[in-house]
């Protein structure tokens, strides 16, 4: 919308455990925002997102291009898993391989019908933000300030979709996010 592109990545977890509570099914998301050479990253924590410019000093990168995001149990005793930015102390990642994990992409519009059921299925309180009901709402709510205040910005606009243009140059078929820590420790 007005040259802004958003690439949303959804991560499904069979269960979400915390110290004092847990539930089955969880979805967390990362959004990469691009406007020409401007890049922002947003990550979810229990349905709310935080957005940072790619130049923010808090961001760490894997291979120089992949934002490091960690699936982590929140600090509050009642908290369950959420996504957060990686910290320098997250080395090495706490997963089976002790390495950062770069997820392969499955593009929703290219999915086989049975795979689309993942996105369209009713998961109870956990739900994918890539579905038709939530996608534009989440983009509009958590877009970078510059996008939200760009006259004519419409998060529901579908005039320049991934299905017709492909991923940003250099992104290939791997996600622009690298997950570490407890991401792979869960019984997926």
PDB file of C-alpha atoms in Angstrom:
ATOM      1  CA  UNK A   1       0.000   0.000   0.000  1.00  0.00           C
ATOM      2  CA  UNK A   2       1.680   3.205  -1.197  1.00  0.00           C
ATOM      3  CA  UNK A   3       4.895   1.200  -1.823  1.00  0.00           C
ATOM      4  CA  UNK A   4       4.863  -0.411   1.646  1.00  0.00           C
ATOM      5  CA  UNK A   5       5.158  -4.219   1.640  1.00  0.00           C
ATOM      6  CA  UNK A   6       4.579  -6.457   4.649  1.00  0.00           C
ATOM      7  CA  UNK A   7       5.771 -10.067   4.837  1.00  0.00           C
ATOM      8  CA  UNK A   8       4.135 -11.905   7.728  1.00  0.00           C
ATOM      9  CA  UNK A   9       5.616 -15.142   9.042  1.00  0.00           C
ATOM     10  CA  UNK A  10       3.482 -17.372  11.258  1.00  0.00           C
ATOM     11  CA  UNK A  11       4.961 -19.934  13.630  1.00  0.00           C
ATOM     12  CA  UNK A  12       2.695 -22.654  14.980  1.00  0.00           C
ATOM     13  CA  UNK A  13       3.448 -24.487  18.232  1.00  0.00           C
ATOM     14  CA  UNK A  14       1.485 -27.549  19.383  1.00  0.00           C
ATOM     15  CA  UNK A  15       1.616 -26.437  22.998  1.00  0.00           C
ATOM     16  CA  UNK A  16       2.550 -23.368  24.989  1.00  0.00           C
ATOM     17  CA  UNK A  17       3.833 -24.112  28.469  1.00  0.00           C
ATOM     18  CA  UNK A  18       4.716 -21.755  31.261  1.00  0.00           C
ATOM     19  CA  UNK A  19       5.682 -22.259  34.905  1.00  0.00           C
ATOM     20  CA  UNK A  20       2.083 -22.149  36.194  1.00  0.00           C
ATOM     21  CA  UNK A  21      -0.158 -22.501  33.166  1.00  0.00           C
ATOM     22  CA  UNK A  22      -0.179 -23.936  29.694  1.00  0.00           C
ATOM     23  CA  UNK A  23      -2.472 -24.415  26.729  1.00  0.00           C
ATOM     24  CA  UNK A  24      -2.513 -26.357  23.497  1.00  0.00           C
ATOM     25  CA  UNK A  25      -1.874 -24.569  20.214  1.00  0.00           C
ATOM     26  CA  UNK A  26      -0.038 -21.298  19.877  1.00  0.00           C
ATOM     27  CA  UNK A  27       0.701 -18.970  16.992  1.00  0.00           C
ATOM     28  CA  UNK A  28       3.337 -16.247  17.086  1.00  0.00           C
ATOM     29  CA  UNK A  29       4.275 -13.999  14.176  1.00  0.00           C
ATOM     30  CA  UNK A  30       6.993 -11.822  12.714  1.00  0.00           C
ATOM     31  CA  UNK A  31       6.380  -9.119  10.109  1.00  0.00           C
ATOM     32  CA  UNK A  32       9.094  -7.659   7.881  1.00  0.00           C
ATOM     33  CA  UNK A  33       8.094  -4.227   6.544  1.00  0.00           C
ATOM     34  CA  UNK A  34       9.790  -2.710   3.498  1.00  0.00           C
ATOM     35  CA  UNK A  35       9.553   0.654   1.784  1.00  0.00           C
ATOM     36  CA  UNK A  36      12.284   0.961  -0.842  1.00  0.00           C
ATOM     37  CA  UNK A  37      15.453   0.663   1.316  1.00  0.00           C
ATOM     38  CA  UNK A  38      13.672   1.169   4.649  1.00  0.00           C
ATOM     39  CA  UNK A  39      13.162  -2.048   6.627  1.00  0.00           C
ATOM     40  CA  UNK A  40      11.332  -2.637   9.908  1.00  0.00           C
ATOM     41  CA  UNK A  41      10.676  -5.801  11.887  1.00  0.00           C
ATOM     42  CA  UNK A  42       7.678  -6.534  14.138  1.00  0.00           C
ATOM     43  CA  UNK A  43       7.315  -9.557  16.423  1.00  0.00           C
ATOM     44  CA  UNK A  44       4.375 -10.823  18.430  1.00  0.00           C
ATOM     45  CA  UNK A  45       4.008 -11.604  22.113  1.00  0.00           C
ATOM     46  CA  UNK A  46       0.569 -12.962  23.034  1.00  0.00           C
ATOM     47  CA  UNK A  47      -1.136 -11.159  20.137  1.00  0.00           C
ATOM     48  CA  UNK A  48       0.549  -7.757  20.585  1.00  0.00           C
ATOM     49  CA  UNK A  49       3.472  -6.662  18.414  1.00  0.00           C
ATOM     50  CA  UNK A  50       6.583  -4.541  18.874  1.00  0.00           C
ATOM     51  CA  UNK A  51       8.026  -2.791  15.796  1.00  0.00           C
ATOM     52  CA  UNK A  52      11.625  -1.611  15.358  1.00  0.00           C
ATOM     53  CA  UNK A  53      13.599  -0.080  12.495  1.00  0.00           C
ATOM     54  CA  UNK A  54      16.314  -2.383  11.213  1.00  0.00           C
ATOM     55  CA  UNK A  55      18.976   0.102  12.381  1.00  0.00           C
ATOM     56  CA  UNK A  56      17.857  -0.205  16.028  1.00  0.00           C
ATOM     57  CA  UNK A  57      20.851  -1.204  18.147  1.00  0.00           C
ATOM     58  CA  UNK A  58      18.756  -3.826  19.989  1.00  0.00           C
ATOM     59  CA  UNK A  59      18.504  -5.970  16.833  1.00  0.00           C
ATOM     60  CA  UNK A  60      21.000  -8.800  16.346  1.00  0.00           C
ATOM     61  CA  UNK A  61      21.502 -10.543  13.014  1.00  0.00           C
ATOM     62  CA  UNK A  62      22.410 -14.024  11.823  1.00  0.00           C
ATOM     63  CA  UNK A  63      24.540 -14.058   8.660  1.00  0.00           C
ATOM     64  CA  UNK A  64      24.163 -10.269   8.552  1.00  0.00           C
ATOM     65  CA  UNK A  65      20.613 -10.325   7.165  1.00  0.00           C
ATOM     66  CA  UNK A  66      18.346 -12.445   9.388  1.00  0.00           C
ATOM     67  CA  UNK A  67      16.870 -10.785  12.468  1.00  0.00           C
ATOM     68  CA  UNK A  68      17.401 -13.012  15.507  1.00  0.00           C
ATOM     69  CA  UNK A  69      14.117 -13.703  17.295  1.00  0.00           C
ATOM     70  CA  UNK A  70      13.762 -16.019  20.295  1.00  0.00           C
ATOM     71  CA  UNK A  71      10.749 -18.049  21.434  1.00  0.00           C
ATOM     72  CA  UNK A  72      10.955 -17.439  25.169  1.00  0.00           C
ATOM     73  CA  UNK A  73       8.931 -17.871  28.366  1.00  0.00           C
ATOM     74  CA  UNK A  74       8.002 -14.397  29.580  1.00  0.00           C
ATOM     75  CA  UNK A  75       9.241 -13.031  32.907  1.00  0.00           C
ATOM     76  CA  UNK A  76       5.908 -12.985  34.742  1.00  0.00           C
ATOM     77  CA  UNK A  77       5.085 -16.198  36.675  1.00  0.00           C
ATOM     78  CA  UNK A  78       1.798 -16.623  34.770  1.00  0.00           C
ATOM     79  CA  UNK A  79       3.439 -16.080  31.385  1.00  0.00           C
ATOM     80  CA  UNK A  80       3.761 -18.626  28.604  1.00  0.00           C
ATOM     81  CA  UNK A  81       5.979 -18.538  25.507  1.00  0.00           C
ATOM     82  CA  UNK A  82       6.275 -15.403  23.393  1.00  0.00           C
ATOM     83  CA  UNK A  83       8.649 -14.027  20.781  1.00  0.00           C
ATOM     84  CA  UNK A  84      11.318 -11.496  21.715  1.00  0.00           C
ATOM     85  CA  UNK A  85      14.482 -10.074  20.227  1.00  0.00           C
ATOM     86  CA  UNK A  86      17.588 -12.127  20.823  1.00  0.00           C
ATOM     87  CA  UNK A  87      20.184 -10.770  23.234  1.00  0.00           C
ATOM     88  CA  UNK A  88      23.932 -11.223  23.236  1.00  0.00           C
ATOM     89  CA  UNK A  89      23.509 -13.681  26.112  1.00  0.00           C
ATOM     90  CA  UNK A  90      21.460 -16.004  23.850  1.00  0.00           C
ATOM     91  CA  UNK A  91      24.650 -17.526  22.433  1.00  0.00           C
ATOM     92  CA  UNK A  92      24.601 -20.370  21.732  1.00  0.00           C
ATOM     93  CA  UNK A  93      20.886 -20.880  21.163  1.00  0.00           C
ATOM     94  CA  UNK A  94      19.266 -23.359  23.536  1.00  0.00           C
ATOM     95  CA  UNK A  95      17.971 -25.835  20.984  1.00  0.00           C
ATOM     96  CA  UNK A  96      18.902 -29.365  19.916  1.00  0.00           C
ATOM     97  CA  UNK A  97      21.558 -28.140  17.495  1.00  0.00           C
ATOM     98  CA  UNK A  98      22.983 -25.221  19.490  1.00  0.00           C
ATOM     99  CA  UNK A  99      22.637 -23.140  16.308  1.00  0.00           C
ATOM    100  CA  UNK A 100      20.276 -20.491  15.012  1.00  0.00           C
ATOM    101  CA  UNK A 101      17.399 -21.989  13.042  1.00  0.00           C
ATOM    102  CA  UNK A 102      16.345 -20.361   9.767  1.00  0.00           C
ATOM    103  CA  UNK A 103      12.840 -21.500   8.866  1.00  0.00           C
ATOM    104  CA  UNK A 104      11.812 -22.412   5.345  1.00  0.00           C
ATOM    105  CA  UNK A 105       8.826 -20.552   3.981  1.00  0.00           C
ATOM    106  CA  UNK A 106       5.479 -21.905   2.917  1.00  0.00           C
ATOM    107  CA  UNK A 107       3.609 -19.150   1.065  1.00  0.00           C
ATOM    108  CA  UNK A 108      -0.077 -19.202   1.967  1.00  0.00           C
ATOM    109  CA  UNK A 109      -1.387 -18.443  -1.526  1.00  0.00           C
ATOM    110  CA  UNK A 110       0.692 -21.294  -2.969  1.00  0.00           C
ATOM    111  CA  UNK A 111      -0.264 -23.902  -0.340  1.00  0.00           C
ATOM    112  CA  UNK A 112      -2.031 -27.112  -1.130  1.00  0.00           C
ATOM    113  CA  UNK A 113      -5.662 -26.937   0.061  1.00  0.00           C
ATOM    114  CA  UNK A 114      -5.015 -29.277   3.000  1.00  0.00           C
ATOM    115  CA  UNK A 115      -2.158 -27.032   4.190  1.00  0.00           C
ATOM    116  CA  UNK A 116      -4.373 -23.944   3.977  1.00  0.00           C
ATOM    117  CA  UNK A 117      -6.528 -25.583   6.629  1.00  0.00           C
ATOM    118  CA  UNK A 118      -3.733 -24.753   9.114  1.00  0.00           C
ATOM    119  CA  UNK A 119      -4.351 -21.062   8.586  1.00  0.00           C
ATOM    120  CA  UNK A 120      -8.129 -21.318   8.312  1.00  0.00           C
ATOM    121  CA  UNK A 121      -8.657 -23.761  11.209  1.00  0.00           C
ATOM    122  CA  UNK A 122     -10.243 -22.546  14.459  1.00  0.00           C
ATOM    123  CA  UNK A 123      -7.516 -22.964  17.112  1.00  0.00           C
ATOM    124  CA  UNK A 124      -9.487 -21.518  20.012  1.00  0.00           C
ATOM    125  CA  UNK A 125      -7.758 -18.513  21.576  1.00  0.00           C
ATOM    126  CA  UNK A 126      -4.603 -19.109  19.521  1.00  0.00           C
ATOM    127  CA  UNK A 127      -5.047 -18.081  15.907  1.00  0.00           C
ATOM    128  CA  UNK A 128      -2.912 -17.240  12.896  1.00  0.00           C
ATOM    129  CA  UNK A 129      -2.807 -13.553  12.052  1.00  0.00           C
ATOM    130  CA  UNK A 130      -2.378 -14.476   8.371  1.00  0.00           C
ATOM    131  CA  UNK A 131      -6.047 -15.383   8.042  1.00  0.00           C
ATOM    132  CA  UNK A 132      -8.446 -13.088   6.223  1.00  0.00           C
ATOM    133  CA  UNK A 133     -10.041 -11.715   9.397  1.00  0.00           C
ATOM    134  CA  UNK A 134      -6.883 -10.618  11.203  1.00  0.00           C
ATOM    135  CA  UNK A 135      -4.254  -9.920   8.545  1.00  0.00           C
ATOM    136  CA  UNK A 136      -5.147  -6.327   7.649  1.00  0.00           C
ATOM    137  CA  UNK A 137      -6.155  -5.528  11.227  1.00  0.00           C
ATOM    138  CA  UNK A 138      -2.757  -6.553  12.623  1.00  0.00           C
ATOM    139  CA  UNK A 139      -0.912  -4.765   9.807  1.00  0.00           C
ATOM    140  CA  UNK A 140      -2.882  -1.579  10.453  1.00  0.00           C
ATOM    141  CA  UNK A 141      -2.387  -1.775  14.205  1.00  0.00           C
ATOM    142  CA  UNK A 142       1.357  -2.471  14.262  1.00  0.00           C
ATOM    143  CA  UNK A 143       2.707  -0.894  11.064  1.00  0.00           C
ATOM    144  CA  UNK A 144       5.712   1.420  11.368  1.00  0.00           C
ATOM    145  CA  UNK A 145       4.800   5.002  12.276  1.00  0.00           C
ATOM    146  CA  UNK A 146       5.787   6.193   8.779  1.00  0.00           C
ATOM    147  CA  UNK A 147       3.342   3.760   7.167  1.00  0.00           C
ATOM    148  CA  UNK A 148       0.426   4.525   9.477  1.00  0.00           C
ATOM    149  CA  UNK A 149       0.870   8.259   8.888  1.00  0.00           C
ATOM    150  CA  UNK A 150       1.295   7.884   5.114  1.00  0.00           C
ATOM    151  CA  UNK A 151      -1.808   9.365   3.525  1.00  0.00           C
ATOM    152  CA  UNK A 152      -3.587   6.603   1.695  1.00  0.00           C
ATOM    153  CA  UNK A 153      -1.880   3.715   3.524  1.00  0.00           C
ATOM    154  CA  UNK A 154      -4.349   0.835   3.519  1.00  0.00           C
ATOM    155  CA  UNK A 155      -3.331  -2.394   5.282  1.00  0.00           C
ATOM    156  CA  UNK A 156      -6.161  -4.211   3.500  1.00  0.00           C
ATOM    157  CA  UNK A 157      -4.809  -3.250   0.062  1.00  0.00           C
ATOM    158  CA  UNK A 158      -3.827  -6.306  -1.939  1.00  0.00           C
ATOM    159  CA  UNK A 159      -2.476  -4.654  -5.066  1.00  0.00           C
ATOM    160  CA  UNK A 160       1.120  -5.849  -4.780  1.00  0.00           C
ATOM    161  CA  UNK A 161       1.005  -9.288  -3.203  1.00  0.00           C
ATOM    162  CA  UNK A 162       3.776 -11.814  -2.651  1.00  0.00           C
ATOM    163  CA  UNK A 163       1.951 -14.206  -4.944  1.00  0.00           C
ATOM    164  CA  UNK A 164       2.525 -11.927  -7.933  1.00  0.00           C
ATOM    165  CA  UNK A 165       5.834 -10.271  -7.084  1.00  0.00           C
ATOM    166  CA  UNK A 166       7.765 -12.829  -5.040  1.00  0.00           C
ATOM    167  CA  UNK A 167       9.863 -12.175  -1.944  1.00  0.00           C
ATOM    168  CA  UNK A 168      12.153  -9.167  -1.508  1.00  0.00           C
ATOM    169  CA  UNK A 169      15.405  -9.412  -3.446  1.00  0.00           C
ATOM    170  CA  UNK A 170      17.888 -11.692  -1.719  1.00  0.00           C
ATOM    171  CA  UNK A 171      15.276 -13.317   0.520  1.00  0.00           C
ATOM    172  CA  UNK A 172      15.050 -16.517  -1.483  1.00  0.00           C
ATOM    173  CA  UNK A 173      12.801 -19.166  -0.014  1.00  0.00           C
ATOM    174  CA  UNK A 174      14.058 -18.838   3.544  1.00  0.00           C
ATOM    175  CA  UNK A 175      12.579 -16.566   6.129  1.00  0.00           C
ATOM    176  CA  UNK A 176      14.221 -13.305   7.064  1.00  0.00           C
ATOM    177  CA  UNK A 177      13.945 -14.310  10.722  1.00  0.00           C
ATOM    178  CA  UNK A 178      16.222 -16.599  12.650  1.00  0.00           C
ATOM    179  CA  UNK A 179      14.848 -18.354  15.693  1.00  0.00           C
ATOM    180  CA  UNK A 180      16.918 -19.709  18.530  1.00  0.00           C
ATOM    181  CA  UNK A 181      16.665 -20.716  22.149  1.00  0.00           C
ATOM    182  CA  UNK A 182      13.649 -22.806  23.052  1.00  0.00           C
ATOM    183  CA  UNK A 183      12.077 -22.771  19.578  1.00  0.00           C
ATOM    184  CA  UNK A 184      13.100 -26.318  18.714  1.00  0.00           C
ATOM    185  CA  UNK A 185      13.013 -27.635  22.306  1.00  0.00           C
ATOM    186  CA  UNK A 186       9.249 -27.848  22.251  1.00  0.00           C
ATOM    187  CA  UNK A 187       7.703 -31.131  21.213  1.00  0.00           C
ATOM    188  CA  UNK A 188       6.883 -30.122  17.685  1.00  0.00           C
TER     189      UNK A 188
END
